[in-house]
Amino acid sequence: MLNFTFHSPTKIHFGEDQINVIADEIPADAKVLLVYGGGSIKSNGVYDQVVDALTDHTWFEFSGIEPNPSYDTLMKAQDIIQQQGINYLLAVGGGSVIDGAKFISAAALFEGDDPWDILIKQAPVKNVLPIGAVLTLPATGSESNGNSVVTRNGTKLPFSSGLLRPQFAVLDPKVTLSLSDRQISNGVVDAFVHVIEQYLTYSVNGKVQDRFAEGLLQTLIEEGPKALNAETKDDLAIRGNIMWSATMALNGLIGAGVPQDWSTHMIGHELTGGFGIDHARTLSIVLPAIMKVKRTEKHEKLVQFAERVWQLTDSDDTVKTDKAIALTEDFFKRMDVPTRLSEVGITQDNVDGILEKLQQHGMTALGEHGDISIDVSRKILEQAL
């Protein structure tokens, strides 16, 4: 196992009707900016619960944060922060809203000339506004990590800082009952690939991390399709297991002390930035292709994945890993997400442009070994066609 330092300070309030804890978690004298997305929280009752919890606080609101939050939109929040003396952010929504709140927080106290440098130049984040979160769409794990992704003019870039971990997060499975099937599918697949990025690399004898990861993968495989089934989709136990799996997938625990990949995400970001494809759907397209192209380098863990997650017992490792990849694709199909670029209208003619963006953004040595060059990315994209 590799050396690591693990620190996960976000306080989690899990379960039904926990939104009222906001009143005690946010300092009484804070000036709060409530940030959210397109307004669905007003139709599903979450907004009213949050407002009730903020009764004794001074608060303002900023809405309109998009899926794949836009830099231009997020920067509009800075005027409210400056004018009202905001010193606490409350993000209510899914990963995009929480990601957006993190950028708003970092930009508010950024010491440089242009907050875009946080993304394009990976300028260090030194000071931030504190953040609390009410999660409405389990997927990204953003509610308990310091990661964020922001889009500007077709360029989707990540940044990260431990300072941006939310101080607390409310996870009420009941609020997910209003999600669309597409949102449910995207969330389960996003969480699944988060686990894979930290698991399907090479062994360093991280037995604890591996077993946690395998358990999360099996839980998502078991519960994900049930959340789309008309007879079971309103089962709060199912929703709760999905919600907690998505949080545990990217709070740092299963990635501590083990190598990580993230090439699926980096290539996927270019598909979202350039073509507007849902983030999770880029992952379901790219991951199987990476598993096929990099099967030699990932052989040991692919075999382990086949045996422990899919319970395959074939004596031939090649047969076993072939089946594991096929079963992964089948799981994605059961979650009603695409597994081929052709399913989202991307053809061979688009490949060069995607590769140019990867080159432009410095994504030329991806993967746990840093050996996914632009040429290898071409093979992956062509495999995904």
mmCIF file of N, CA, C and O in Angstrom, residues 289-346:
data_model
loop_
_atom_site.group_PDB
_atom_site.id
_atom_site.type_symbol
_atom_site.label_atom_id
_atom_site.label_comp_id
_atom_site.label_asym_id
_atom_site.label_seq_id
_atom_site.Cartn_x
_atom_site.Cartn_y
_atom_site.Cartn_z
ATOM 1 N N ALA A 289 -14.230 1.095 -23.388
ATOM 2 C CA ALA A 289 -13.154 1.182 -24.389
ATOM 3 C C ALA A 289 -11.787 1.183 -23.710
ATOM 4 O O ALA A 289 -10.843 0.543 -24.192
ATOM 5 N N ILE A 290 -11.667 1.884 -22.586
ATOM 6 C CA ILE A 290 -10.403 1.883 -21.849
ATOM 7 C C ILE A 290 -10.111 0.490 -21.298
ATOM 8 O O ILE A 290 -8.965 0.017 -21.328
ATOM 9 N N MET A 291 -11.127 -0.181 -20.795
ATOM 10 C CA MET A 291 -10.936 -1.535 -20.278
ATOM 11 C C MET A 291 -10.403 -2.470 -21.367
ATOM 12 O O MET A 291 -9.585 -3.357 -21.093
ATOM 13 N N LYS A 292 -10.845 -2.266 -22.586
ATOM 14 C CA LYS A 292 -10.411 -3.112 -23.701
ATOM 15 C C LYS A 292 -9.006 -2.737 -24.174
ATOM 16 O O LYS A 292 -8.154 -3.605 -24.366
ATOM 17 N N VAL A 293 -8.762 -1.448 -24.342
ATOM 18 C CA VAL A 293 -7.463 -1.003 -24.863
ATOM 19 C C VAL A 293 -6.346 -1.224 -23.846
ATOM 20 O O VAL A 293 -5.214 -1.570 -24.212
ATOM 21 N N LYS A 294 -6.644 -1.050 -22.562
ATOM 22 C CA LYS A 294 -5.621 -1.160 -21.510
ATOM 23 C C LYS A 294 -5.730 -2.467 -20.719
ATOM 24 O O LYS A 294 -5.247 -2.559 -19.598
ATOM 25 N N ARG A 295 -6.294 -3.488 -21.339
ATOM 26 C CA ARG A 295 -6.521 -4.725 -20.596
ATOM 27 C C ARG A 295 -5.227 -5.412 -20.172
ATOM 28 O O ARG A 295 -5.184 -6.075 -19.126
ATOM 29 N N THR A 296 -4.163 -5.226 -20.921
ATOM 30 C CA THR A 296 -2.882 -5.839 -20.538
ATOM 31 C C THR A 296 -2.348 -5.198 -19.263
ATOM 32 O O THR A 296 -1.958 -5.889 -18.311
ATOM 33 N N GLU A 297 -2.324 -3.875 -19.236
ATOM 34 C CA GLU A 297 -1.811 -3.149 -18.070
ATOM 35 C C GLU A 297 -2.711 -3.338 -16.839
ATOM 36 O O GLU A 297 -2.233 -3.306 -15.707
ATOM 37 N N LYS A 298 -3.999 -3.527 -17.072
ATOM 38 C CA LYS A 298 -4.947 -3.665 -15.980
ATOM 39 C C LYS A 298 -5.310 -5.130 -15.708
ATOM 40 O O LYS A 298 -6.269 -5.413 -14.982
ATOM 41 N N HIS A 299 -4.531 -6.067 -16.264
ATOM 42 C CA HIS A 299 -4.919 -7.479 -16.255
ATOM 43 C C HIS A 299 -5.222 -8.009 -14.858
ATOM 44 O O HIS A 299 -6.279 -8.622 -14.618
ATOM 45 N N GLU A 300 -4.317 -7.789 -13.914
ATOM 46 C CA GLU A 300 -4.489 -8.363 -12.583
ATOM 47 C C GLU A 300 -5.777 -7.876 -11.918
ATOM 48 O O GLU A 300 -6.544 -8.662 -11.344
ATOM 49 N N LYS A 301 -6.016 -6.566 -12.007
ATOM 50 C CA LYS A 301 -7.210 -6.030 -11.363
ATOM 51 C C LYS A 301 -8.476 -6.362 -12.157
ATOM 52 O O LYS A 301 -9.565 -6.496 -11.571
ATOM 53 N N LEU A 302 -8.361 -6.494 -13.468
ATOM 54 C CA LEU A 302 -9.515 -6.919 -14.265
ATOM 55 C C LEU A 302 -9.960 -8.327 -13.862
ATOM 56 O O LEU A 302 -11.157 -8.614 -13.752
ATOM 57 N N VAL A 303 -8.985 -9.198 -13.647
ATOM 58 C CA VAL A 303 -9.308 -10.554 -13.202
ATOM 59 C C VAL A 303 -9.972 -10.507 -11.825
ATOM 60 O O VAL A 303 -10.972 -11.179 -11.565
ATOM 61 N N GLN A 304 -9.426 -9.702 -10.947
ATOM 62 C CA GLN A 304 -10.002 -9.552 -9.604
ATOM 63 C C GLN A 304 -11.420 -8.991 -9.680
ATOM 64 O O GLN A 304 -12.331 -9.448 -8.963
ATOM 65 N N PHE A 305 -11.608 -8.007 -10.529
ATOM 66 C CA PHE A 305 -12.926 -7.408 -10.771
ATOM 67 C C PHE A 305 -13.908 -8.475 -11.253
ATOM 68 O O PHE A 305 -15.053 -8.551 -10.792
ATOM 69 N N ALA A 306 -13.455 -9.307 -12.179
ATOM 70 C CA ALA A 306 -14.308 -10.365 -12.732
ATOM 71 C C ALA A 306 -14.712 -11.363 -11.648
ATOM 72 O O ALA A 306 -15.882 -11.766 -11.556
ATOM 73 N N GLU A 307 -13.748 -11.744 -10.834
ATOM 74 C CA GLU A 307 -13.991 -12.780 -9.835
ATOM 75 C C GLU A 307 -14.805 -12.268 -8.639
ATOM 76 O O GLU A 307 -15.742 -12.929 -8.184
ATOM 77 N N ARG A 308 -14.435 -11.091 -8.145
ATOM 78 C CA ARG A 308 -15.044 -10.630 -6.894
ATOM 79 C C ARG A 308 -16.337 -9.850 -7.101
ATOM 80 O O ARG A 308 -17.273 -9.964 -6.302
ATOM 81 N N VAL A 309 -16.384 -9.041 -8.162
ATOM 82 C CA VAL A 309 -17.580 -8.221 -8.386
ATOM 83 C C VAL A 309 -18.627 -8.992 -9.180
ATOM 84 O O VAL A 309 -19.809 -8.991 -8.838
ATOM 85 N N TRP A 310 -18.190 -9.681 -10.227
ATOM 86 C CA TRP A 310 -19.135 -10.399 -11.097
ATOM 87 C C TRP A 310 -19.228 -11.891 -10.784
ATOM 88 O O TRP A 310 -20.004 -12.600 -11.422
ATOM 89 N N GLN A 311 -18.415 -12.360 -9.824
ATOM 90 C CA GLN A 311 -18.480 -13.758 -9.383
ATOM 91 C C GLN A 311 -18.229 -14.745 -10.521
ATOM 92 O O GLN A 311 -18.833 -15.823 -10.581
ATOM 93 N N LEU A 312 -17.330 -14.412 -11.433
ATOM 94 C CA LEU A 312 -17.003 -15.275 -12.564
ATOM 95 C C LEU A 312 -15.946 -16.298 -12.157
ATOM 96 O O LEU A 312 -14.995 -15.971 -11.427
ATOM 97 N N THR A 313 -16.095 -17.518 -12.621
ATOM 98 C CA THR A 313 -15.212 -18.604 -12.187
ATOM 99 C C THR A 313 -14.525 -19.324 -13.342
ATOM 100 O O THR A 313 -13.933 -20.390 -13.148
ATOM 101 N N ASP A 314 -14.558 -18.759 -14.548
ATOM 102 C CA ASP A 314 -13.898 -19.400 -15.695
ATOM 103 C C ASP A 314 -12.415 -19.596 -15.409
ATOM 104 O O ASP A 314 -11.763 -18.740 -14.792
ATOM 105 N N SER A 315 -11.869 -20.689 -15.880
ATOM 106 C CA SER A 315 -10.453 -20.968 -15.639
ATOM 107 C C SER A 315 -9.540 -20.119 -16.504
ATOM 108 O O SER A 315 -8.393 -19.844 -16.141
ATOM 109 N N ASP A 316 -10.019 -19.688 -17.646
ATOM 110 C CA ASP A 316 -9.225 -18.882 -18.574
ATOM 111 C C ASP A 316 -9.402 -17.402 -18.244
ATOM 112 O O ASP A 316 -10.526 -16.877 -18.293
ATOM 113 N N ASP A 317 -8.304 -16.722 -17.922
ATOM 114 C CA ASP A 317 -8.378 -15.311 -17.536
ATOM 115 C C ASP A 317 -8.925 -14.428 -18.646
ATOM 116 O O ASP A 317 -9.660 -13.458 -18.381
ATOM 117 N N THR A 318 -8.579 -14.728 -19.880
ATOM 118 C CA THR A 318 -9.059 -13.914 -21.003
ATOM 119 C C THR A 318 -10.566 -14.015 -21.130
ATOM 120 O O THR A 318 -11.260 -13.002 -21.320
ATOM 121 N N VAL A 319 -11.080 -15.215 -21.014
ATOM 122 C CA VAL A 319 -12.528 -15.406 -21.067
ATOM 123 C C VAL A 319 -13.197 -14.655 -19.924
ATOM 124 O O VAL A 319 -14.222 -13.985 -20.089
ATOM 125 N N LYS A 320 -12.596 -14.747 -18.750
ATOM 126 C CA LYS A 320 -13.146 -14.115 -17.560
ATOM 127 C C LYS A 320 -13.202 -12.595 -17.710
ATOM 128 O O LYS A 320 -14.216 -11.959 -17.391
ATOM 129 N N THR A 321 -12.116 -12.001 -18.184
ATOM 130 C CA THR A 321 -12.101 -10.535 -18.317
ATOM 131 C C THR A 321 -12.991 -10.074 -19.457
ATOM 132 O O THR A 321 -13.617 -9.014 -19.361
ATOM 133 N N ASP A 322 -13.070 -10.862 -20.524
ATOM 134 C CA ASP A 322 -14.012 -10.537 -21.613
ATOM 135 C C ASP A 322 -15.439 -10.468 -21.070
ATOM 136 O O ASP A 322 -16.205 -9.543 -21.379
ATOM 137 N N LYS A 323 -15.787 -11.447 -20.263
ATOM 138 C CA LYS A 323 -17.139 -11.492 -19.700
ATOM 139 C C LYS A 323 -17.369 -10.329 -18.745
ATOM 140 O O LYS A 323 -18.456 -9.736 -18.718
ATOM 141 N N ALA A 324 -16.354 -9.980 -17.956
ATOM 142 C CA ALA A 324 -16.502 -8.876 -17.007
ATOM 143 C C ALA A 324 -16.744 -7.558 -17.732
ATOM 144 O O ALA A 324 -17.585 -6.744 -17.309
ATOM 145 N N ILE A 325 -16.026 -7.331 -18.813
ATOM 146 C CA ILE A 325 -16.227 -6.111 -19.599
ATOM 147 C C ILE A 325 -17.628 -6.112 -20.205
ATOM 148 O O ILE A 325 -18.335 -5.098 -20.187
ATOM 149 N N ALA A 326 -18.042 -7.267 -20.747
ATOM 150 C CA ALA A 326 -19.373 -7.371 -21.343
ATOM 151 C C ALA A 326 -20.465 -7.150 -20.298
ATOM 152 O O ALA A 326 -21.482 -6.479 -20.570
ATOM 153 N N LEU A 327 -20.272 -7.689 -19.098
ATOM 154 C CA LEU A 327 -21.260 -7.503 -18.036
ATOM 155 C C LEU A 327 -21.321 -6.048 -17.574
ATOM 156 O O LEU A 327 -22.393 -5.540 -17.215
ATOM 157 N N THR A 328 -20.180 -5.365 -17.601
ATOM 158 C CA THR A 328 -20.161 -3.942 -17.261
ATOM 159 C C THR A 328 -20.962 -3.151 -18.286
ATOM 160 O O THR A 328 -21.775 -2.285 -17.925
ATOM 161 N N GLU A 329 -20.748 -3.451 -19.562
ATOM 162 C CA GLU A 329 -21.524 -2.789 -20.613
ATOM 163 C C GLU A 329 -23.013 -3.105 -20.465
ATOM 164 O O GLU A 329 -23.868 -2.225 -20.650
ATOM 165 N N ASP A 330 -23.326 -4.345 -20.134
ATOM 166 C CA ASP A 330 -24.725 -4.730 -19.952
ATOM 167 C C ASP A 330 -25.352 -3.964 -18.784
ATOM 168 O O ASP A 330 -26.511 -3.538 -18.861
ATOM 169 N N PHE A 331 -24.579 -3.790 -17.714
ATOM 170 C CA PHE A 331 -25.078 -3.004 -16.578
ATOM 171 C C PHE A 331 -25.390 -1.578 -17.008
ATOM 172 O O PHE A 331 -26.447 -1.023 -16.653
ATOM 173 N N PHE A 332 -24.502 -0.982 -17.775
ATOM 174 C CA PHE A 332 -24.754 0.371 -18.277
ATOM 175 C C PHE A 332 -26.025 0.410 -19.130
ATOM 176 O O PHE A 332 -26.825 1.350 -19.037
ATOM 177 N N LYS A 333 -26.210 -0.606 -19.948
ATOM 178 C CA LYS A 333 -27.413 -0.653 -20.782
ATOM 179 C C LYS A 333 -28.660 -0.793 -19.916
ATOM 180 O O LYS A 333 -29.706 -0.190 -20.209
ATOM 181 N N ARG A 334 -28.570 -1.580 -18.850
ATOM 182 C CA ARG A 334 -29.712 -1.712 -17.938
ATOM 183 C C ARG A 334 -30.002 -0.394 -17.231
ATOM 184 O O ARG A 334 -31.143 -0.143 -16.826
ATOM 185 N N MET A 335 -28.974 0.419 -17.082
ATOM 186 C CA MET A 335 -29.157 1.747 -16.515
ATOM 187 C C MET A 335 -29.557 2.763 -17.579
ATOM 188 O O MET A 335 -29.654 3.966 -17.297
ATOM 189 N N ASP A 336 -29.753 2.277 -18.796
ATOM 190 C CA ASP A 336 -30.259 3.099 -19.906
ATOM 191 C C ASP A 336 -29.325 4.251 -20.267
ATOM 192 O O ASP A 336 -29.754 5.377 -20.512
ATOM 193 N N VAL A 337 -28.023 3.945 -20.296
ATOM 194 C CA VAL A 337 -27.039 4.923 -20.768
ATOM 195 C C VAL A 337 -26.288 4.318 -21.956
ATOM 196 O O VAL A 337 -26.202 3.095 -22.094
ATOM 197 N N PRO A 338 -25.733 5.152 -22.833
ATOM 198 C CA PRO A 338 -25.053 4.651 -24.025
ATOM 199 C C PRO A 338 -23.690 4.045 -23.702
ATOM 200 O O PRO A 338 -23.066 4.382 -22.697
ATOM 201 N N THR A 339 -23.237 3.159 -24.574
ATOM 202 C CA THR A 339 -21.899 2.569 -24.432
ATOM 203 C C THR A 339 -21.064 2.763 -25.698
ATOM 204 O O THR A 339 -19.946 2.245 -25.779
ATOM 205 N N ARG A 340 -21.597 3.504 -26.664
ATOM 206 C CA ARG A 340 -20.876 3.761 -27.908
ATOM 207 C C ARG A 340 -21.027 5.232 -28.303
ATOM 208 O O ARG A 340 -22.077 5.847 -28.099
ATOM 209 N N LEU A 341 -19.981 5.787 -28.882
ATOM 210 C CA LEU A 341 -20.042 7.165 -29.372
ATOM 211 C C LEU A 341 -21.106 7.336 -30.443
ATOM 212 O O LEU A 341 -21.752 8.392 -30.534
ATOM 213 N N SER A 342 -21.292 6.319 -31.251
ATOM 214 C CA SER A 342 -22.283 6.398 -32.323
ATOM 215 C C SER A 342 -23.695 6.615 -31.769
ATOM 216 O O SER A 342 -24.553 7.194 -32.456
ATOM 217 N N GLU A 343 -23.933 6.190 -30.543
ATOM 218 C CA GLU A 343 -25.259 6.358 -29.936
ATOM 219 C C GLU A 343 -25.546 7.812 -29.586
ATOM 220 O O GLU A 343 -26.707 8.177 -29.359
ATOM 221 N N VAL A 344 -24.516 8.630 -29.512
ATOM 222 C CA VAL A 344 -24.713 10.052 -29.195
ATOM 223 C C VAL A 344 -24.309 10.942 -30.370
ATOM 224 O O VAL A 344 -24.083 12.143 -30.213
ATOM 225 N N GLY A 345 -24.208 10.340 -31.553
ATOM 226 C CA GLY A 345 -23.985 11.120 -32.768
ATOM 227 C C GLY A 345 -22.549 11.501 -33.058
ATOM 228 O O GLY A 345 -22.288 12.365 -33.903
ATOM 229 N N ILE A 346 -21.584 10.885 -32.358
ATOM 230 C CA ILE A 346 -20.172 11.192 -32.603
ATOM 231 C C ILE A 346 -19.585 10.125 -33.524
ATOM 232 O O ILE A 346 -19.765 8.920 -33.298
#
